[in-house]
Coordinates of C-alpha atoms in Angstrom, one line a residue:
M1 CA 139.0 22.5 85.3
R2 CA 136.0 22.0 86.9
K3 CA 136.0 25.9 87.9
T4 CA 136.2 26.6 83.8
I5 CA 133.9 24.1 82.8
A6 CA 131.0 25.3 85.3
L7 CA 131.9 28.8 83.8
H8 CA 131.5 27.3 80.4
R9 CA 127.9 25.8 80.9
R10 CA 126.7 29.1 82.6
S11 CA 127.5 30.8 79.5
V12 CA 126.0 28.1 77.7
L13 CA 122.7 28.5 79.8
A14 CA 122.5 32.1 79.5
F15 CA 122.7 32.0 75.6
A16 CA 120.2 29.2 75.7
A17 CA 117.7 31.3 77.5
I18 CA 118.0 33.7 74.9
L19 CA 117.3 31.4 71.9
A20 CA 114.1 30.3 73.9
L21 CA 112.3 33.5 73.6
P22 CA 109.2 33.3 71.7
R23 CA 109.0 33.6 68.1
L24 CA 108.3 37.2 66.9
A25 CA 105.3 37.5 65.3
V26 CA 105.9 39.1 62.0
A27 CA 103.4 39.3 58.9
Q28 CA 103.5 36.8 56.4
V29 CA 103.6 39.0 53.3
A30 CA 104.5 38.2 49.7
P31 CA 108.0 39.0 49.1
E32 CA 108.5 42.2 47.5
R33 CA 111.6 42.9 45.4
R34 CA 114.6 43.6 48.0
R35 CA 118.4 44.2 48.2
V36 CA 120.8 42.8 50.7
S37 CA 124.7 44.0 50.6
F38 CA 127.6 42.1 52.3
L39 CA 130.7 43.7 53.7
L40 CA 133.3 40.9 53.8
S41 CA 137.0 40.9 55.4
T42 CA 137.6 37.4 54.2
A43 CA 138.4 37.2 50.0
Y44 CA 135.4 36.1 48.1
D45 CA 137.2 32.9 46.9
E46 CA 137.8 31.9 50.8
P47 CA 136.2 28.5 50.9
M48 CA 134.3 29.3 53.8
T49 CA 132.8 32.4 52.1
V50 CA 131.9 30.9 49.4
A51 CA 129.9 28.2 50.8
R52 CA 128.3 30.0 53.5
L53 CA 127.2 32.6 51.0
A54 CA 125.9 29.7 48.3
A55 CA 123.9 28.3 51.5
M56 CA 122.8 31.5 52.5
K57 CA 121.2 32.7 49.1
A58 CA 120.0 28.7 48.4
R59 CA 118.2 28.8 51.9
L60 CA 116.3 31.9 51.5
G61 CA 115.0 30.7 47.9
E62 CA 113.6 28.3 49.4
L63 CA 111.6 30.8 51.3
G64 CA 110.6 32.5 48.5
W65 CA 113.6 34.9 48.2
V66 CA 114.8 34.1 44.9
D67 CA 118.0 35.5 43.6
G68 CA 117.7 37.9 40.5
R69 CA 113.4 37.7 40.7
V70 CA 112.6 39.1 44.2
I71 CA 115.9 39.8 45.7
E72 CA 119.5 41.0 44.6
Y73 CA 122.7 40.6 46.6
E74 CA 126.0 42.7 46.2
A75 CA 129.0 41.2 48.1
L76 CA 132.3 43.3 48.7
S77 CA 135.3 42.3 50.3
C78 CA 137.9 44.6 52.1
L79 CA 140.5 42.2 52.7
N80 CA 141.1 43.5 56.5
D81 CA 142.2 46.6 55.0
P82 CA 141.0 49.8 57.3
V83 CA 141.1 51.9 54.1
Q84 CA 139.4 49.9 52.2
R85 CA 136.7 49.0 54.8
K86 CA 135.6 52.6 55.4
A87 CA 135.4 53.2 51.2
M88 CA 133.5 50.6 50.8
A89 CA 131.0 51.0 53.8
K90 CA 130.3 54.4 52.3
Q91 CA 129.5 53.1 49.2
I92 CA 127.4 49.8 50.5
V93 CA 125.2 53.0 52.6
A94 CA 125.1 55.3 50.0
R95 CA 123.1 52.7 47.9
T96 CA 120.4 52.1 50.4
P97 CA 120.0 48.5 50.9
D98 CA 117.2 46.6 52.4
L99 CA 119.5 44.9 54.4
I100 CA 123.2 44.9 55.5
I101 CA 125.1 41.5 56.5
T102 CA 128.8 41.7 58.2
G103 CA 131.4 39.6 59.6
G104 CA 133.1 40.5 62.8
V105 CA 133.3 43.6 65.0
L106 CA 135.8 46.3 62.3
D107 CA 133.0 45.5 59.9
A108 CA 129.8 45.9 61.6
Q109 CA 131.5 49.1 63.0
A110 CA 132.4 50.4 59.4
I111 CA 128.5 50.1 58.7
L112 CA 126.9 51.3 62.2
S113 CA 129.5 54.4 61.4
E114 CA 127.8 55.2 58.2
T115 CA 124.1 54.3 59.1
Q116 CA 121.8 54.2 62.2
T117 CA 118.7 53.5 60.6
I118 CA 119.3 51.1 57.9
P119 CA 118.9 47.2 59.6
L120 CA 122.0 45.4 60.1
V121 CA 122.7 41.5 60.7
F122 CA 126.6 40.8 62.1
S123 CA 127.2 37.4 62.2
T124 CA 130.4 37.3 64.3
A125 CA 130.6 39.9 66.3
A126 CA 132.7 39.2 69.6
D127 CA 131.2 41.2 72.5
P128 CA 128.3 43.7 70.8
V129 CA 127.6 45.4 73.8
S130 CA 131.3 46.7 75.0
S131 CA 131.5 47.4 70.8
G132 CA 128.3 49.5 71.3
F133 CA 126.5 47.6 68.3
V134 CA 123.7 46.9 70.9
Q135 CA 122.0 47.8 73.8
S136 CA 121.8 44.3 75.5
L137 CA 121.7 40.8 73.8
V138 CA 118.2 40.1 74.5
R139 CA 116.9 44.1 73.3
P140 CA 119.3 45.0 70.8
G141 CA 117.3 48.3 70.7
G142 CA 119.1 49.8 67.4
N143 CA 119.4 49.0 64.0
A144 CA 122.1 46.0 64.5
T145 CA 121.5 42.3 66.0
G146 CA 122.9 39.2 65.2
F147 CA 125.1 36.9 66.4
T148 CA 128.1 36.4 68.6
T149 CA 130.2 32.8 67.7
S150 CA 132.1 33.1 71.0
H151 CA 132.1 34.2 75.1
P152 CA 134.8 35.0 77.3
S153 CA 135.0 31.5 79.0
M154 CA 136.2 30.2 75.7
G155 CA 139.5 31.7 76.9
S156 CA 139.5 29.8 79.8
K157 CA 138.3 26.3 77.8
W158 CA 141.4 26.9 75.2
L159 CA 143.7 26.9 77.8
E160 CA 142.2 24.2 79.6
I161 CA 143.0 21.7 76.6
L162 CA 146.2 23.0 75.8
L163 CA 147.6 22.1 78.7
E164 CA 145.8 18.6 78.5
L165 CA 147.5 18.0 75.6
A166 CA 150.9 19.3 76.4
P167 CA 150.9 19.6 80.4
R168 CA 154.8 20.5 80.5
V169 CA 154.1 24.0 78.9
K170 CA 154.6 27.1 81.5
R171 CA 154.3 29.9 78.8
V172 CA 151.0 30.5 77.0
G173 CA 151.1 33.3 74.2
V174 CA 147.9 34.6 73.2
I175 CA 147.6 36.5 69.8
F176 CA 144.9 39.0 69.3
N177 CA 144.6 41.6 66.8
P178 CA 145.1 45.4 69.2
L179 CA 143.1 47.0 66.5
S180 CA 139.9 45.0 66.5
A181 CA 140.1 43.0 69.7
P182 CA 137.3 43.4 71.9
R183 CA 138.1 44.9 75.1
N184 CA 141.6 45.8 73.5
G185 CA 142.1 42.2 74.2
D186 CA 141.5 41.9 77.6
Y187 CA 138.0 40.1 76.5
Y188 CA 139.8 36.4 76.8
L189 CA 142.6 37.4 78.3
D190 CA 141.1 38.1 81.6
P191 CA 139.6 34.4 81.7
L192 CA 142.9 32.7 80.4
R193 CA 144.9 35.2 83.2
E194 CA 142.5 33.7 86.2
M195 CA 142.6 30.3 84.7
A196 CA 146.6 30.4 84.1
S197 CA 146.8 31.3 88.0
S198 CA 145.5 28.0 89.1
F199 CA 147.7 26.2 86.7
G200 CA 151.3 27.7 87.6
V201 CA 151.8 29.2 83.7
D202 CA 152.3 32.4 82.4
I203 CA 150.2 34.5 79.8
I204 CA 152.0 36.2 77.3
P205 CA 150.1 39.1 75.0
L206 CA 151.4 38.7 71.7
P207 CA 149.1 42.0 69.5
I208 CA 149.5 41.4 66.1
S209 CA 148.4 43.8 63.4
D210 CA 151.2 43.4 60.9
P211 CA 151.7 39.8 59.4
G212 CA 155.5 40.7 59.1
N213 CA 155.5 40.7 62.8
I214 CA 154.3 36.8 63.1
S215 CA 157.0 34.8 62.9
A216 CA 159.0 37.0 65.6
Q217 CA 156.2 36.6 67.9
I218 CA 155.9 33.5 68.0
A219 CA 159.3 32.7 68.3
R220 CA 159.0 34.1 71.5
L221 CA 157.9 31.0 73.0
G222 CA 160.4 28.7 71.7
G223 CA 162.8 27.2 73.6
A224 CA 162.4 26.8 77.5
P225 CA 160.9 26.8 79.5
A226 CA 158.2 25.1 77.2
G227 CA 155.9 27.6 75.4
G228 CA 152.0 27.4 74.0
L229 CA 149.8 29.0 72.1
V230 CA 146.2 30.1 71.9
V231 CA 144.8 32.0 68.7
T232 CA 141.8 34.0 69.5
P233 CA 139.2 34.8 66.8
D234 CA 139.6 37.3 64.4
A235 CA 139.4 37.7 60.9
F236 CA 143.0 38.9 61.1
T237 CA 144.1 35.5 62.7
V238 CA 141.9 33.5 59.8
L239 CA 143.2 35.7 56.8
N240 CA 146.8 35.0 58.1
R241 CA 146.5 31.3 59.2
K242 CA 149.2 29.7 56.7
A243 CA 151.8 32.3 58.5
I244 CA 150.6 31.5 62.1
V245 CA 150.3 27.5 61.7
S246 CA 153.8 27.5 60.0
A247 CA 155.4 29.9 62.6
V248 CA 154.1 27.6 65.2
A249 CA 155.4 24.5 63.1
A250 CA 158.9 25.9 62.7
N251 CA 159.4 27.0 66.3
A252 CA 157.7 23.6 67.5
V253 CA 155.2 25.1 69.9
P254 CA 152.1 23.3 70.8
A255 CA 148.8 25.4 69.9
V256 CA 145.0 25.8 70.4
Y257 CA 142.9 27.8 67.9
S258 CA 139.2 28.8 67.9
Y259 CA 138.2 27.7 64.1
H260 CA 138.5 24.7 62.8
F261 CA 140.1 26.6 59.3
F262 CA 143.2 26.1 61.0
M263 CA 143.1 22.2 61.1
T264 CA 143.3 21.9 57.4
E265 CA 146.6 23.8 57.6
G266 CA 148.2 21.1 59.7
G267 CA 147.0 22.8 63.3
L268 CA 147.2 20.8 66.6
V269 CA 143.8 21.1 67.8
S270 CA 140.4 23.4 67.3
Y271 CA 137.7 24.2 69.9
G272 CA 135.1 26.8 69.0
F273 CA 131.9 26.7 66.9
K274 CA 130.7 24.5 64.9
Y275 CA 130.6 26.1 61.2
E276 CA 131.1 23.4 58.9
S277 CA 127.9 20.8 58.3
A278 CA 127.4 17.3 57.0
A279 CA 126.0 17.4 53.5
S280 CA 123.0 16.2 54.8
E281 CA 122.9 19.1 57.7
R282 CA 122.2 22.9 57.7
S283 CA 124.7 24.9 59.4
E284 CA 123.3 26.6 62.4
L285 CA 125.0 29.3 61.5
V286 CA 123.3 29.7 58.3
E287 CA 120.1 28.7 59.2
A288 CA 120.0 31.2 62.1
M289 CA 121.3 34.0 59.3
V290 CA 118.7 33.1 57.2
E291 CA 116.0 33.3 59.8
Y292 CA 116.9 36.8 60.7
I293 CA 117.6 37.8 56.9
D294 CA 114.1 36.4 56.5
L295 CA 112.4 38.2 59.2
I296 CA 113.8 41.6 58.7
L297 CA 113.0 41.8 55.1
R298 CA 109.7 40.5 55.5
G299 CA 109.3 43.5 58.1
A300 CA 110.9 42.6 61.9
K301 CA 113.1 45.3 63.3
P302 CA 116.4 44.2 64.7
A303 CA 115.8 46.2 67.8
E304 CA 113.6 43.6 69.1
L305 CA 115.6 40.6 67.8
P306 CA 118.0 38.7 70.2
V307 CA 121.5 38.8 69.6
R308 CA 122.3 34.7 69.7
S309 CA 125.0 32.6 70.1
P310 CA 125.8 28.7 69.2
R311 CA 124.5 25.6 70.5
T312 CA 127.3 23.6 68.7
Y313 CA 130.9 23.6 69.3
Q314 CA 133.2 21.2 67.9
L315 CA 136.6 19.7 69.1
I316 CA 138.8 18.5 66.4
I317 CA 142.4 17.1 67.0
N318 CA 145.0 16.5 64.5
L319 CA 147.2 13.4 65.7
K320 CA 149.8 13.7 62.8
T321 CA 150.6 17.5 64.2
A322 CA 150.6 16.0 68.2
K323 CA 153.0 13.4 66.8
S324 CA 155.2 15.7 65.4
L325 CA 155.2 17.4 68.8
N326 CA 156.0 14.6 70.6
L327 CA 152.6 14.9 72.7
T328 CA 150.8 11.8 73.6
V329 CA 146.9 13.1 73.3
P330 CA 145.3 11.7 76.5
P331 CA 142.5 9.0 75.9
V332 CA 139.6 11.3 77.7
L333 CA 140.2 13.9 75.4
L334 CA 140.4 11.7 72.0
A335 CA 136.7 10.3 73.9
R336 CA 135.9 14.0 74.0
A337 CA 137.1 15.2 70.1
D338 CA 134.2 15.6 67.6
K339 CA 136.6 14.9 64.5
I340 CA 140.2 13.3 65.1
I341 CA 142.4 13.7 62.0
E342 CA 145.4 10.8 61.5

């Protein structure tokens, strides 16, 4: 347990050092008309997508980038379809926008296969160095930079939380999309396996790229010995979260999720970057994205803007779901929770 916590703290401190770098000096020139294109894997009407885009446009407007006056936006959604993603990436690049914004690994990959010159900011790409998007986190070196909302040590943190909630679990399935998972899934699997050996549990990889296989894969965790589930962050898992949570409930499997989006569907527990903020607050990701968009549109180079990681993580526990699984949430875990659903 202490080893996992120490590992997580080291990763946070490492990224904190990156965030502490001096702010680059950028000429405060008057805004000229610019075009910003978004390539999305999520649907246009996805609540998190709608809220994030609206917040970014509003914040950029406060900085002088008034929508329809000095800046225009284009947003294309491929719904995680590889054929559509490739076609939309070509379409976006052909229009030569001043800046392209993407979500995860596959979206950034599609754009970078079409251009090495148009500035790109990715918002949730895991392991951008190994993916070849940047040369290093501190100095990206190319036309891309952005944000990574998780770290491999998160894998051991998810397992730690799951076993605190369900100590009888002996088999832990790990859902990931082999078509987009960093390091073919080993990015999270390696720390999970290392942590699992000290707890005497087995890690069962559950590679899924076809939504039709979700129920069958999760069903493998039902029965004895007791099974649990870790759902790693990916556009695939987010888009199919209803099916995942439904299959988890049908098989009475305790599961830990990386995004809070799963909690609105009845998930048991989530631990990850805090996407949502109170009405009086600015979302950390939105603020960071807006800062980079503004800097780049005013002349900064992505090559000189370090890849950043979140500073705020959130633990959410659903007591109703815990009760349905006959789980008693330890008081120490309740005390650590940022939000409790009753």
